[in-house]
C-alpha cells in the first residue's frame, strides 16, 4: 500500500468529517488514513492547526502509530495553539508511567519539544524520575531532554539540579547514556553564562573507556567533549592521544575528524618532539582516506586538511598525488584540492604539480581554470627553480587566446616580474600582442604596470600607454592609478617619449577625478617632478620590497583558533566562528603547565579573539600588516567559501561577557590590548586623512599594481 | 464551518499584504457603492495641511476605480506583496511595513508637485518594482503568454497601461517606481557601496510586528545581483538571547525535498523556526542552476545538502556545527531508507512518509543522531504495524537494551539451521594516466563486505595478508613476500578498534545479515588490470583520428565482464565512423563520446579500436579540452592489490560448525587515461 496518494491538498472540512465519522472502524484503519493525510498536508506547509480538537481526541486510541502521528501534530502546532497542549497533558502524565520503556521515552521526548509553560512544568517531575529510570533507553532520552529544556528555560535547568543529575550520568553503566549526557552537557556549557564544562583526567579516562562501546555518533559526542580536558602534564596529553588514536580507523568520517581535532589539540600540550611526530604520522593516512568518501565529506576533509598541514607541514608532505583532481570531481572539491596542491608543492614534486596545473588550465569551468592559472604564477614565485618552466607554461596558455586565460596569465606574470626583476623581459613582446583583449581591470592594471616598469625596454611604450590613456576617465580607480604611475615612470625613464603624456595625465588625475587616492598621488608626482626630478627618480624607481608567497599563510593566531574547530563550519570557511555566529563562545588554548611555549602567548591570543571581528571588515592596522604583497594571495583564502561572501558579521559582541569565565588577569590583559589597538587604529586614521574604503595609500598599493613605487616613499 | 477555512486561508497571507489588500477592497467597493465619500479619502495636500486630514496619506493609496483592471491589480498586489513579505523580507513584516510607509510618503510628496489624487497605482508599482529587483532573473509571463525577465516587468506594466489609457503617461505608476527605487537605493545599494544605512526600520515597527522568521537571514533572491540587507538581524538575534557555540548537534531542522523543491519531509527542532524557512533553500539551491558548494550560509543560517536519486536531503543549522557529522548523517538516512524500502527516492519517500517521520523521531533526537542501525530499528519500527501492542510490550525491554547496548547492531536471538558466512572482497582501482603514459596516480580502494548468517553471538576473527601483521611474527617472514602493505583501513563499528591498534587483529561480533566489515586503501604495487594506449590525432580543424589499444594485464585463466570505454569526442562532432576488433563501439552524441563495450574480455588478450570523428566548422575559438578516456570493468577472482583473506574464525559458545566462503572482485573506480 502506498501512502503517496496522501500528498494532495486536503480540505480541512473533509478531514474533520472523516476523523469524526461514526462508521465502523476496526483497527482504526480509517483514522490512520485520515491522520496520514493530515501529516502529509502539514509537510506540504498547509496549516492544519484548526483541526486540533479532533486530532487530540485521537490520542486515546491505543495504537502506537496513531499516537506518534498525534504527537507529531502536537509538536508542530503547540506553539500556535497552546490550549491544545493542555488537553494532551493528561495523556502525557499517563504515558510517562507506562510499563513500556519505549512509550515512556516517547512521552518524555515529545514533551521536551513542546514549548508551552504548562507542559514544561509538568515535565520537570517525570524527567527527574526518568533520568534515574531503570531502562537505559529512557535514561538516554531523558539526558537529551535536559538539553531541550535548557533551550527553553535555562534558569530552570540550572536551579532545579538537572546539571548534577547529568553529571551523575557520566559514570552510567550504559555507554549510550554516557554519550548523550556528555552531548547535553557540552551543549549547555557552550551556551550558558555560568556553566563551563571542564573535565579532569579521571573523568576523561572513564569517557575514553566508554568510547569503545558506544555507537558512532556517541563516539563523536564523547570525542567532542574531550576538547574540554586541559592536560596538566605532557604525559596526560600523550596518554590521552594514544588512547584516542584507534578512532582514526573508524568508518564514520565524523568520528575520524573529531578524533583528529582532539589529537591536534592535545599536541599543544605534549613536550617531546618525537611524540608529536609519531602522532603526525598517524594522522596522515586517515586524512587521505577521507577522500574516498562521498564528495560532500571529501570537501569537509579537504578544507580541514588545508588547516592541519599549515600547522604541521610534515603531515601529508609526500602524498600530493592524492590531491590531483579527477575530471569529474565536483567543482568545490576541485577548488579545495587545488589549494592543497599549491601548499604541498615543493622542489621535489613541482614538476608533476606544474604538469597537472597545465592540464587543469584547459578545462571547462572558468573559475577553476583561473585558479589553476593563478596557481602556476604563484608556484613560480614560491619555488625559484621552477620559475622558468612556469613562465613557459603561462606563455603557452597565452597562445590559446582564450580571453580569461590570457588575462589571468598576465596578472600573475606581473607578480613574476616583481619577484624576478629583469629576467623574463623577452616575453613582453608576447604579452603586448594581447593588449586588445584585456577588459578586466585587474589584468589591465597588471599590463600597465609591466609597461611602466619596462618603459625603457619596450620601444613603443609611449604609444601603448597612449592607447590606454584614451579611455582614462572611464577606467576603474585601480587602472587609473596604474596608468598614472606608469606614465610617470615612462617620463622619468624616457623624458622625450613621456613629455606629452605626463601633463595630460596629471591634469586629469588632479582635476577631473573625484577619487582622493588618485588625486593625492597625482599631486605628489606633480610636485616631485616640478621641484626635483632626481628625487622623483629616487622615489619612483626605487628598489621594490621583495614579495614571497609566505604571506599566503594564514594568520597564525586565527589558524590556532580554527584548529580547535576542526570539522565544523568555521573550519570549512576558514573564519572564526565568532564572526558569523552571534553570541558564540570563542575557544582558545587554555594555559596549563604543559602548554607548549610557542603558544603561551595569552595576551595575543585573547586580543586576537576580540579584535578579529572588527579586523574582518574594517581596514585596521593589523589587517594591512598581515596582508600579502602578492596580490593574488588575498583572494585565495576566500575562494572556497561558498555562500560566505554574503555574511553580515556582527561585530558587537559583548566582550565582557565572553571573557567572564576566565581568570581576572587575562581579562585585564585582553582589555588593555584592545584599548591599545583601537588607539593605534585611530592614530593611523588621523595620519592618513585620505584613507578611504579602498584602503590607505600606504596599505593598499601593494594590491594595486601600479602603486608599488609609493611604498618606498611612504616608508 | 466553511468560513473557518476561508479565515485560515486569509490568515495565511502575511500581515502587511493582508492589510493592504483588505483595505483596498473595502475602500474601493465602498466608494463604488457610495458607502464612503470619495471626497474624504483622495489625496489633497491643502486639506492635509490646513484641515489636518492625515488619513488621506494612507487612504489615497488603497482606493481605486472598479473596472476590468481592478481584479488584475488586486491580484498583483496580493501575489507580489506576499512574495516580497515572505521571501525577500523573509517574514520580517516590520521591514516590509516600513518599505510601504516609506514609499507612500515619498509618493505623496511627489504627488504634491504633480497634483495626483489617487495613488493606488503608485503603491502597486512600488511593490512590483521592488519585487522585480529582488527576482530580476525570474521569467514572468504577461498577457497572452509574452515572457520576459522580471526586471522589465514594471516597465511593461507602465507601457501597457499607457497604451490602454490612450498614450497618456501614467504618472502615478512612475511615481511608485521612483519611490520604490529610492527605497531600494537607500536600503540596499548605498549601504552596499559602503555608505551608512540611512533609512533603518524604526524599532517601533519591530515591536508592533515582531519578526517571525530566522533572525538575521541575509537573503538573496533570484540570482546574484540584489542583496537585500535588511535590519542586520541584530535586534532580533539579541532578543533571542541565546549563545550559539560549536558542537556536534546536527542542527535545527531536517528536510527532504524532491527535485521540484517540494518538501516531502520536514522536521524542525526549534520553535522559533518557521516552516517557510524551507522556501529559502528551494530558492537558493534547488532553483539555482549553478550551485558550487554543498554548504550554503546565509546570515548565520547554514544549509547542508546531499543529493541522492531525485531527492535533496537537507539539514539546517544556525551554529558552528560539525559538518562531517551532518553529511555522514545524511548518508546514513539514505542507507537506512534503502534498507527499509529497497531504494530511497521520491516515490519511496512519498509512499512511506509516516514511517520516515517515525524513523526520524527515533534516529534524530533534538538534532542528536542516535542509534541508526537499520537492523535494530527494524525491531521496533516496522513497515506495517503487524505486531500487536502486547508483543511490543514484552519485547520492549529487550529492544531498549539492544538500542543502547554495547552491541547495538545485533539481536541476541538470531538462529540459523546452517551457519554460513560469505566474504566479498571488492576492490575499486583508481588510475590516472598522463598523456605521456606515466602513472600519475594509482590506488585501490577496497571494501570487504560480509554476509553473516550465524546463530547466537559469535565472535569472529579475521585475517588478511597484511604486511605489518605478518612481519611482526618472525615465523611468517617467508610468507610476507607476497603480503600487502595497507595504507589505511577503516572498520565497521562492530570491530574492536583498540585490539586492532594494539596487535592488528580484526575481531568483532558481526551484525546479522549483510554489512561492510572494513574499507582499506593501498597504493603500493598495484596490478593494473588494463593497459590502454590511446593515439588521438587532430587533423586540421575538421577531423580527429582515434586508435585505441586495450590490453588485459591479468592471468589468461580469468576474464573481465562488462568492459566499457568512454572515448570523448569534441562538442562539435558531426559523425563518427569506427571499427573495433571485439565488442561493439558506437558514437553517443548525448555523452559526447564513443562508447565501446566489450562484454567478455579474456586475460592477456588485446583489442583495438580505430575510428575517425568528423567535426563541423565552428567559430568558437577555444581548443578542445580533451577530457580523459574513462573505463569501466569487473574482473572476478582478481585483486589489484594482491590482497588475500587468510582466515575467518568463528567462536561461539555452542561451538557449531560454520561454513565460510570468500569471493574477490576488482572493478574500475576512477579509471582515467589522458591523451
mmCIF file of N, CA and C in Angstrom, chain A residues 424-464:
data_model
loop_
_atom_site.group_PDB
_atom_site.id
_atom_site.type_symbol
_atom_site.label_atom_id
_atom_site.label_comp_id
_atom_site.label_asym_id
_atom_site.label_seq_id
_atom_site.Cartn_x
_atom_site.Cartn_y
_atom_site.Cartn_z
ATOM 1 N N UNK A 424 62.816 38.020 -17.293
ATOM 2 C CA UNK A 424 61.975 37.446 -18.334
ATOM 3 C C UNK A 424 61.452 38.494 -19.302
ATOM 4 N N UNK A 425 62.253 39.560 -19.502
ATOM 5 C CA UNK A 425 61.738 40.629 -20.357
ATOM 6 C C UNK A 425 61.403 40.158 -21.752
ATOM 7 N N UNK A 426 62.065 39.070 -22.163
ATOM 8 C CA UNK A 426 61.869 38.624 -23.544
ATOM 9 C C UNK A 426 60.410 38.316 -23.843
ATOM 10 N N UNK A 427 59.643 38.021 -22.827
ATOM 11 C CA UNK A 427 58.261 37.636 -23.129
ATOM 12 C C UNK A 427 57.335 38.832 -23.250
ATOM 13 N N UNK A 428 57.866 40.015 -22.983
ATOM 14 C CA UNK A 428 56.994 41.185 -23.012
ATOM 15 C C UNK A 428 56.318 41.325 -24.377
ATOM 16 N N UNK A 429 57.074 40.980 -25.396
ATOM 17 C CA UNK A 429 56.531 41.089 -26.745
ATOM 18 C C UNK A 429 55.248 40.295 -26.900
ATOM 19 N N UNK A 430 55.283 39.068 -26.377
ATOM 20 C CA UNK A 430 54.099 38.214 -26.488
ATOM 21 C C UNK A 430 52.928 38.843 -25.764
ATOM 22 N N UNK A 431 53.234 39.394 -24.589
ATOM 23 C CA UNK A 431 52.156 39.998 -23.806
ATOM 24 C C UNK A 431 51.510 41.128 -24.579
ATOM 25 N N UNK A 432 52.370 41.926 -25.243
ATOM 26 C CA UNK A 432 51.849 43.105 -25.919
ATOM 27 C C UNK A 432 50.920 42.740 -27.073
ATOM 28 N N UNK A 433 51.057 41.530 -27.594
ATOM 29 C CA UNK A 433 50.168 41.134 -28.690
ATOM 30 C C UNK A 433 48.723 41.051 -28.234
ATOM 31 N N UNK A 434 48.536 40.893 -26.931
ATOM 32 C CA UNK A 434 47.183 40.633 -26.441
ATOM 33 C C UNK A 434 46.524 41.834 -25.790
ATOM 34 N N UNK A 435 47.101 42.998 -26.048
ATOM 35 C CA UNK A 435 46.585 44.183 -25.361
ATOM 36 C C UNK A 435 45.102 44.403 -25.599
ATOM 37 N N UNK A 436 44.659 44.115 -26.822
ATOM 38 C CA UNK A 436 43.280 44.463 -27.163
ATOM 39 C C UNK A 436 42.256 43.604 -26.447
ATOM 40 N N UNK A 437 42.703 42.430 -25.988
ATOM 41 C CA UNK A 437 41.739 41.520 -25.365
ATOM 42 C C UNK A 437 41.460 41.836 -23.905
ATOM 43 N N UNK A 438 42.248 42.747 -23.350
ATOM 44 C CA UNK A 438 42.110 42.964 -21.920
ATOM 45 C C UNK A 438 40.875 43.796 -21.627
ATOM 46 N N UNK A 439 39.983 43.232 -20.810
ATOM 47 C CA UNK A 439 38.851 44.054 -20.402
ATOM 48 C C UNK A 439 38.650 44.051 -18.891
ATOM 49 N N UNK A 440 39.389 43.218 -18.186
ATOM 50 C CA UNK A 440 39.224 43.220 -16.736
ATOM 51 C C UNK A 440 40.214 44.203 -16.122
ATOM 52 N N UNK A 441 39.743 44.980 -15.147
ATOM 53 C CA UNK A 441 40.619 45.999 -14.551
ATOM 54 C C UNK A 441 41.918 45.413 -14.009
ATOM 55 N N UNK A 442 41.810 44.256 -13.377
ATOM 56 C CA UNK A 442 42.997 43.691 -12.751
ATOM 57 C C UNK A 442 44.065 43.380 -13.803
ATOM 58 N N UNK A 443 43.616 42.793 -14.910
ATOM 59 C CA UNK A 443 44.562 42.446 -15.964
ATOM 60 C C UNK A 443 45.135 43.704 -16.605
ATOM 61 N N UNK A 444 44.272 44.677 -16.820
ATOM 62 C CA UNK A 444 44.737 45.936 -17.415
ATOM 63 C C UNK A 444 45.792 46.574 -16.528
ATOM 64 N N UNK A 445 45.484 46.653 -15.225
ATOM 65 C CA UNK A 445 46.411 47.286 -14.312
ATOM 66 C C UNK A 445 47.743 46.551 -14.316
ATOM 67 N N UNK A 446 47.682 45.230 -14.377
ATOM 68 C CA UNK A 446 48.918 44.453 -14.382
ATOM 69 C C UNK A 446 49.739 44.755 -15.632
ATOM 70 N N UNK A 447 49.049 44.790 -16.775
ATOM 71 C CA UNK A 447 49.745 45.043 -18.038
ATOM 72 C C UNK A 447 50.381 46.437 -18.021
ATOM 73 N N UNK A 448 49.619 47.400 -17.529
ATOM 74 C CA UNK A 448 50.126 48.776 -17.487
ATOM 75 C C UNK A 448 51.341 48.851 -16.566
ATOM 76 N N UNK A 449 51.271 48.129 -15.481
ATOM 77 C CA UNK A 449 52.428 48.127 -14.574
ATOM 78 C C UNK A 449 53.662 47.612 -15.294
ATOM 79 N N UNK A 450 53.453 46.525 -16.055
ATOM 80 C CA UNK A 450 54.594 45.949 -16.777
ATOM 81 C C UNK A 450 55.150 46.960 -17.769
ATOM 82 N N UNK A 451 54.251 47.626 -18.494
ATOM 83 C CA UNK A 451 54.716 48.613 -19.477
ATOM 84 C C UNK A 451 55.505 49.724 -18.785
ATOM 85 N N UNK A 452 54.964 50.180 -17.657
ATOM 86 C CA UNK A 452 55.643 51.260 -16.937
ATOM 87 C C UNK A 452 56.995 50.803 -16.429
ATOM 88 N N UNK A 453 57.023 49.631 -15.885
ATOM 89 C CA UNK A 453 58.248 49.118 -15.288
ATOM 90 C C UNK A 453 59.344 48.955 -16.333
ATOM 91 N N UNK A 454 58.948 48.518 -17.535
ATOM 92 C CA UNK A 454 59.944 48.284 -18.584
ATOM 93 C C UNK A 454 59.814 49.314 -19.699
ATOM 94 N N UNK A 455 59.446 50.520 -19.301
ATOM 95 C CA UNK A 455 59.197 51.561 -20.307
ATOM 96 C C UNK A 455 60.411 51.783 -21.188
ATOM 97 N N UNK A 456 61.606 51.619 -20.626
ATOM 98 C CA UNK A 456 62.809 51.888 -21.424
ATOM 99 C C UNK A 456 63.174 50.728 -22.335
ATOM 100 N N UNK A 457 62.605 49.545 -22.080
ATOM 101 C CA UNK A 457 62.943 48.391 -22.921
ATOM 102 C C UNK A 457 61.914 48.193 -24.034
ATOM 103 N N UNK A 458 60.726 48.670 -23.786
ATOM 104 C CA UNK A 458 59.686 48.499 -24.800
ATOM 105 C C UNK A 458 59.743 49.719 -25.713
ATOM 106 N N UNK A 459 59.968 49.451 -26.958
ATOM 107 C CA UNK A 459 60.200 50.572 -27.873
ATOM 108 C C UNK A 459 59.025 51.520 -27.950
ATOM 109 N N UNK A 460 57.849 50.928 -28.125
ATOM 110 C CA UNK A 460 56.694 51.807 -28.331
ATOM 111 C C UNK A 460 55.877 51.975 -27.063
ATOM 112 N N UNK A 461 56.565 51.961 -25.912
ATOM 113 C CA UNK A 461 55.806 52.031 -24.664
ATOM 114 C C UNK A 461 54.946 53.289 -24.604
ATOM 115 N N UNK A 462 55.434 54.383 -25.185
ATOM 116 C CA UNK A 462 54.626 55.602 -25.132
ATOM 117 C C UNK A 462 53.340 55.447 -25.937
ATOM 118 N N UNK A 463 53.424 54.761 -27.071
ATOM 119 C CA UNK A 463 52.207 54.556 -27.868
ATOM 120 C C UNK A 463 51.226 53.660 -27.121
ATOM 121 N N UNK A 464 51.779 52.580 -26.524
ATOM 122 C CA UNK A 464 50.902 51.663 -25.803
ATOM 123 C C UNK A 464 50.170 52.392 -24.693
#
